[in-house]
Tab-separated table of C-alpha atoms in Angstrom:
chain	number	residue	atom	x	y	z
Q	1	MET	CA	0.000	0.000	0.000
Q	2	ASN	CA	1.379	3.389	-0.998
Q	3	ILE	CA	1.048	6.231	1.515
Q	4	ALA	CA	1.564	9.790	0.242
Q	5	ASN	CA	4.140	11.795	2.149
Q	6	PRO	CA	2.956	14.951	4.038
Q	7	THR	CA	4.477	17.313	1.474
Q	8	THR	CA	2.663	15.619	-1.398
Q	9	ALA	CA	-0.587	15.557	0.570
Q	10	ALA	CA	-0.290	19.256	1.426
Q	11	LEU	CA	0.383	20.105	-2.209
Q	12	ALA	CA	-2.645	18.090	-3.293
Q	13	MET	CA	-4.840	19.926	-0.798
Q	14	ALA	CA	-3.528	23.291	-2.015
Q	15	LEU	CA	-4.253	22.374	-5.624
Q	16	LEU	CA	-7.735	21.229	-4.663
Q	17	ALA	CA	-8.401	24.492	-2.845
Q	18	SER	CA	-7.253	26.461	-5.881
Q	19	ALA	CA	-9.282	24.403	-8.352
Q	20	PRO	CA	-12.043	26.186	-10.291
Q	21	GLY	CA	-14.770	24.474	-8.248
Q	22	ALA	CA	-13.255	25.636	-4.934
Q	23	GLN	CA	-12.771	29.167	-6.258
Q	24	ALA	CA	-16.369	29.233	-7.471
Q	25	GLN	CA	-17.564	28.151	-4.041
Q	26	ASP	CA	-15.476	30.849	-2.343
Q	27	ALA	CA	-16.943	33.417	-4.736
Q	28	ASP	CA	-20.407	32.617	-3.367
Q	29	PHE	CA	-19.284	33.874	0.042
Q	30	ALA	CA	-16.858	36.714	-0.833
Q	31	SER	CA	-16.823	39.754	-3.078
Q	32	PRO	CA	-13.945	40.225	-5.519
Q	33	PRO	CA	-11.088	42.052	-3.761
Q	34	ALA	CA	-10.717	45.741	-4.562
Q	35	ARG	CA	-7.065	46.735	-4.703
Q	36	ALA	CA	-6.112	50.185	-3.380
Q	37	ALA	CA	-2.997	51.930	-2.098
Q	38	HIS	CA	-0.877	49.435	-0.101
Q	39	SER	CA	-3.973	47.317	0.582
Q	40	SER	CA	-7.064	45.557	-0.692
Q	41	ALA	CA	-10.596	45.092	0.660
Q	42	ARG	CA	-13.436	42.622	0.222
Q	43	LEU	CA	-16.692	41.465	1.833
Q	44	LEU	CA	-16.872	38.022	3.454
Q	45	SER	CA	-20.027	36.125	4.437
Q	46	ALA	CA	-20.408	33.588	7.237
Q	47	GLY	CA	-23.294	31.970	5.354
Q	48	ALA	CA	-27.010	31.645	6.045
Q	49	PRO	CA	-28.655	34.075	8.479
Q	50	SER	CA	-29.140	33.181	12.137
Q	51	GLY	CA	-32.112	34.649	13.951
Q	52	GLY	CA	-32.847	36.750	10.884
Q	53	VAL	CA	-29.406	38.407	10.934
Q	54	TYR	CA	-26.528	37.812	8.503
Q	55	ARG	CA	-22.923	37.752	9.762
Q	56	LEU	CA	-20.391	39.363	7.431
Q	57	GLY	CA	-17.051	41.082	7.592
Q	58	VAL	CA	-15.070	43.738	5.762
Q	59	GLU	CA	-11.573	42.369	5.295
Q	60	ILE	CA	-8.765	44.904	4.796
Q	61	ALA	CA	-5.558	43.175	3.750
Q	62	LEU	CA	-2.558	45.412	4.409
Q	63	ASP	CA	0.807	45.288	2.683
Q	64	PRO	CA	3.803	44.815	5.033
Q	65	ARG	CA	4.642	47.884	7.167
Q	66	THR	CA	1.264	49.482	6.427
Q	67	VAL	CA	-1.135	51.005	8.948
Q	68	THR	CA	-4.859	51.705	8.876
Q	69	TYR	CA	-6.959	53.354	11.570
Q	70	TRP	CA	-9.553	52.753	14.264
Q	71	ARG	CA	-12.807	54.718	14.488
Q	72	SER	CA	-11.014	57.269	16.753
Q	73	PRO	CA	-7.422	57.498	15.477
Q	74	GLY	CA	-6.298	60.269	17.821
Q	75	ASP	CA	-4.094	63.194	16.802
Q	76	ALA	CA	-3.579	61.938	13.229
Q	77	GLY	CA	-5.062	59.510	10.747
Q	78	ALA	CA	-8.494	59.054	9.225
Q	79	PRO	CA	-11.104	56.564	10.473
Q	80	PRO	CA	-12.730	54.161	8.015
Q	81	VAL	CA	-16.057	55.288	6.554
Q	82	PHE	CA	-18.628	52.601	5.720
Q	83	ASP	CA	-21.537	53.564	3.440
Q	84	PHE	CA	-24.123	50.806	2.901
Q	85	SER	CA	-26.876	53.086	1.573
Q	86	ALA	CA	-26.927	51.477	-1.891
Q	87	SER	CA	-27.616	47.986	-0.489
Q	88	GLU	CA	-30.719	46.071	-1.530
Q	89	ASN	CA	-33.278	44.765	0.990
Q	90	VAL	CA	-31.155	45.899	3.945
Q	91	ALA	CA	-32.774	47.532	6.960
Q	92	ALA	CA	-29.668	47.991	9.111
Q	93	VAL	CA	-25.942	47.267	9.206
Q	94	GLU	CA	-24.010	47.254	12.480
Q	95	THR	CA	-20.245	47.668	12.078
Q	96	LEU	CA	-18.041	46.276	14.848
Q	97	TYR	CA	-14.428	47.282	15.525
Q	98	PRO	CA	-11.663	45.002	16.810
Q	99	ALA	CA	-9.680	46.493	19.680
Q	100	PRO	CA	-6.851	48.612	18.196
Q	101	LYS	CA	-3.299	49.201	19.353
Q	102	HIS	CA	-1.233	52.341	19.872
Q	103	ILE	CA	1.169	52.826	16.958
Q	104	VAL	CA	3.935	55.436	16.716
Q	105	GLU	CA	3.733	57.013	13.273
Q	106	ALA	CA	5.812	59.995	12.096
Q	107	GLY	CA	6.475	61.021	15.678
Q	108	MET	CA	2.795	60.826	16.680
Q	109	THR	CA	0.896	58.076	18.467
Q	110	VAL	CA	-2.264	56.873	16.743
Q	111	ALA	CA	-4.874	54.184	17.388
Q	112	GLY	CA	-5.110	51.662	14.598
Q	113	TYR	CA	-3.968	48.397	13.093
Q	114	ASP	CA	-0.655	47.349	11.548
Q	115	GLU	CA	-1.829	43.919	10.379
Q	116	SER	CA	-4.594	42.740	8.077
Q	117	LEU	CA	-7.945	42.648	9.848
Q	118	ILE	CA	-11.691	42.082	9.547
Q	119	PHE	CA	-14.403	44.487	10.695
Q	120	PRO	CA	-17.372	42.232	11.592
Q	121	LEU	CA	-20.837	43.254	10.355
Q	122	ARG	CA	-24.395	42.415	11.437
Q	123	VAL	CA	-26.838	42.805	8.535
Q	124	THR	CA	-30.606	42.861	9.114
Q	125	PRO	CA	-32.797	42.538	6.000
Q	126	LYS	CA	-35.935	44.576	5.448
Q	127	GLN	CA	-37.868	41.521	4.287
Q	128	ALA	CA	-36.880	38.092	5.552
Q	129	GLY	CA	-36.691	35.435	2.887
Q	130	LYS	CA	-36.076	37.934	0.089
Q	131	PRO	CA	-32.684	38.326	-1.685
Q	132	VAL	CA	-30.193	40.580	0.105
Q	133	VAL	CA	-27.359	42.382	-1.670
Q	134	VAL	CA	-24.846	44.270	0.458
Q	135	LYS	CA	-23.183	47.151	-1.382
Q	136	LEU	CA	-20.428	49.030	0.391
Q	137	ALA	CA	-18.666	52.271	-0.505
Q	138	LEU	CA	-15.603	52.122	1.755
Q	139	ASN	CA	-13.132	54.939	2.360
Q	140	TYR	CA	-10.092	54.320	4.549
Q	141	ALA	CA	-6.436	55.255	4.860
Q	142	ALA	CA	-3.466	53.006	4.173
Q	143	CYS	CA	-0.219	54.451	5.466
Q	144	ALA	CA	3.153	52.988	4.497
Q	145	GLU	CA	6.045	55.361	3.778
Q	146	ILE	CA	3.382	57.944	2.996
Q	147	CYS	CA	-0.315	58.081	3.875
Q	148	LEU	CA	-2.713	57.599	0.984
Q	149	PRO	CA	-6.519	57.554	0.856
Q	150	ALA	CA	-7.974	54.233	-0.239
Q	151	LYS	CA	-11.382	53.517	-1.722
Q	152	ALA	CA	-13.260	50.289	-2.418
Q	153	ARG	CA	-16.662	49.656	-3.964
Q	154	LEU	CA	-17.805	46.191	-2.899
Q	155	SER	CA	-20.940	44.150	-3.562
Q	156	LEU	CA	-22.050	40.706	-2.379
Q	157	ALA	CA	-25.343	38.872	-2.851
Q	158	LEU	CA	-25.778	37.062	0.453
Q	159	PRO	CA	-26.128	33.275	0.280
Q	160	THR	CA	-28.984	31.634	2.163
Q	161	THR	CA	-27.576	28.080	2.124
Q	162	GLY	CA	-24.237	26.315	2.054
Q	163	ALA	CA	-21.193	26.226	4.319
Q	164	SER	CA	-18.986	29.273	4.141
Q	165	PRO	CA	-15.199	28.718	3.990
Q	166	PHE	CA	-14.848	32.035	5.877
Q	167	ALA	CA	-17.043	31.203	8.889
Q	168	ALA	CA	-14.122	30.360	11.185
Q	169	ARG	CA	-12.163	33.485	10.207
Q	170	LEU	CA	-15.201	35.665	10.894
Q	171	ALA	CA	-15.703	34.000	14.284
Q	172	THR	CA	-12.061	34.775	15.150
Q	173	ALA	CA	-12.551	38.422	14.113
Q	174	GLU	CA	-15.712	38.672	16.220
Q	175	ALA	CA	-13.790	37.438	19.260
Q	176	LEU	CA	-11.458	40.464	18.902
Q	177	VAL	CA	-14.353	42.926	19.271
Q	178	PRO	CA	-14.480	44.383	22.810
Q	179	ARG	CA	-17.323	43.140	25.001
Q	180	PRO	CA	-19.688	45.965	26.059
Q	181	ILE	CA	-19.944	46.581	29.821
Q	182	GLY	CA	-22.869	48.595	31.215
Q	183	ALA	CA	-22.577	51.588	33.524
Q	184	GLY	CA	-23.732	49.527	36.488
Q	185	GLU	CA	-20.818	47.090	36.104
Q	186	ALA	CA	-18.099	49.530	35.044
Q	187	LYS	CA	-16.710	50.051	38.555
Q	188	GLN	CA	-15.995	46.333	38.794
Q	189	PHE	CA	-13.523	46.700	35.930
Q	190	VAL	CA	-11.854	50.107	36.283
Q	191	GLU	CA	-10.874	52.593	38.949
Q	192	VAL	CA	-10.163	56.187	37.936
Q	193	ALA	CA	-8.451	58.758	40.175
Q	194	ARG	CA	-7.657	62.405	39.515
Q	195	ALA	CA	-3.924	63.005	38.936
Q	196	GLY	CA	-3.829	66.772	38.449
Q	197	ALA	CA	-5.431	69.309	36.137
Q	198	GLY	CA	-6.666	67.504	33.043
Q	199	ALA	CA	-5.013	64.263	34.157
Q	200	TRP	CA	-6.221	60.969	35.607
Q	201	ARG	CA	-4.871	57.532	36.464
Q	202	LEU	CA	-6.841	54.473	35.388
Q	203	ARG	CA	-6.376	51.083	37.020
Q	204	TYR	CA	-7.828	47.950	35.465
Q	205	LEU	CA	-9.529	45.600	37.953
Q	206	GLY	CA	-10.903	42.907	35.648
Q	207	PRO	CA	-9.567	39.477	34.684
Q	208	GLY	CA	-6.283	39.188	32.799
Q	209	ARG	CA	-3.753	41.948	32.255
Q	210	ALA	CA	-4.661	45.175	30.462
Q	211	ALA	CA	-2.379	45.719	27.472
Q	212	ASP	CA	-3.743	49.050	26.254
Q	213	VAL	CA	-6.472	51.604	26.928
Q	214	PHE	CA	-8.215	54.002	24.533
Q	215	VAL	CA	-10.563	56.779	25.607
Q	216	GLU	CA	-13.147	58.395	23.330
Q	217	ALA	CA	-14.687	61.673	24.458
Q	218	PRO	CA	-17.197	64.058	22.855
Q	219	GLU	CA	-15.903	67.047	20.890
Q	220	PRO	CA	-13.927	69.171	21.524
Q	221	PHE	CA	-12.130	66.813	23.903
Q	222	ILE	CA	-9.286	64.452	23.046
Q	223	ILE	CA	-8.026	62.190	25.821
Q	224	ASP	CA	-4.526	60.746	25.387
Q	225	SER	CA	-3.676	57.501	27.181
Q	226	ALA	CA	-0.441	55.625	27.876
Q	227	ALA	CA	0.823	52.929	30.235
Q	228	ASP	CA	2.378	54.417	33.373
Q	229	GLY	CA	4.895	51.597	33.930
Q	230	LYS	CA	3.227	50.674	37.225
Q	231	GLY	CA	0.424	48.490	35.929
Q	232	GLY	CA	-1.938	51.397	35.306
Q	233	PHE	CA	-2.560	54.007	32.624
Q	234	GLU	CA	-2.155	57.770	32.483
Q	235	LEU	CA	-4.995	59.726	30.891
Q	236	LYS	CA	-4.361	63.316	29.834
Q	237	LEU	CA	-6.578	65.958	28.290
Q	238	GLY	CA	-4.992	66.546	24.890
Q	239	GLU	CA	-7.544	69.013	23.523
Q	240	GLY	CA	-10.437	70.958	25.023
Q	241	LYS	CA	-10.839	72.823	28.301
Q	242	GLN	CA	-12.511	70.903	31.094
Q	243	ASP	CA	-15.431	72.548	32.863
Q	244	GLY	CA	-17.166	69.796	34.784
Q	245	ALA	CA	-17.203	66.041	34.312
Q	246	ILE	CA	-16.439	64.500	30.917
Q	247	ASP	CA	-18.562	61.523	29.936
Q	248	ALA	CA	-16.330	59.284	27.859
Q	249	ARG	CA	-16.012	55.701	26.652
Q	250	ALA	CA	-13.028	53.451	27.345
Q	251	THR	CA	-11.865	50.502	25.249
Q	252	ILE	CA	-9.515	48.187	27.107
Q	253	ARG	CA	-7.478	45.545	25.311
Q	254	THR	CA	-6.606	42.661	27.643
Q	255	GLU	CA	-4.973	39.240	27.493
Q	256	SER	CA	-8.404	37.606	27.587
Q	257	GLY	CA	-10.176	39.927	25.121
Q	258	GLY	CA	-11.355	43.506	24.957
Q	259	LEU	CA	-13.869	45.453	27.018
Q	260	GLU	CA	-15.772	48.650	26.229
Q	261	LEU	CA	-17.348	50.646	29.036
Q	262	PRO	CA	-18.558	54.130	30.008
Q	263	LEU	CA	-16.075	56.337	31.849
Q	264	THR	CA	-16.687	59.552	33.794
Q	265	LEU	CA	-13.682	61.837	34.174
Q	266	GLU	CA	-14.307	64.228	37.061
């Protein structure tokens, strides 16, 4: 009996995956990639709807040493803009954001991503059982040696049956989205103390170790955050003049996943 060696078996599997039939199946669950500056983008589907809601994702594949941005980049950068208004039989689209990281770029610290990523989507149709076509006009920035605007026009007719080859990847991306924590539970996870004019110290109390903290505040405020080297984080008012409490939102990236919670800066 002849037994194929692992290298031969792996090659056979790769050829099978790249065969026309496999590519045709993938095309049922993904839009064609749209190439842009230092990057490309496409829509991915997890397959049939669950509870009347479709699970999708916007994949942005970045070239090496390229950065794109979170919804609140900070002092520089441009957040992605998702426009689904041209979609067919779509009542609502919820866009979810994986927890970002702080990245030093041209002497400034921004909040974003320096690896390829997926923004998970939740798509609710207007009429259940009717065909759904998601059409996305996406604007984002891709920054390598220079920063360039990137655009993608994507369209995907959502499948109602069949197993998606992207389901596992979308589940992994969804696990990177911070878990929302309500105001009533927030004090179980963070402790904030005043540390001077326009400055605070945040201490994480939840499970695992906090790797990074991001604070979003209403205009005109910008809150800068950085690890203090003592297990906590320094928060500083970067823009705006404080006159009373600032109601903000904190995103905390931890070893065991991310958290998102309301934060009041007295």
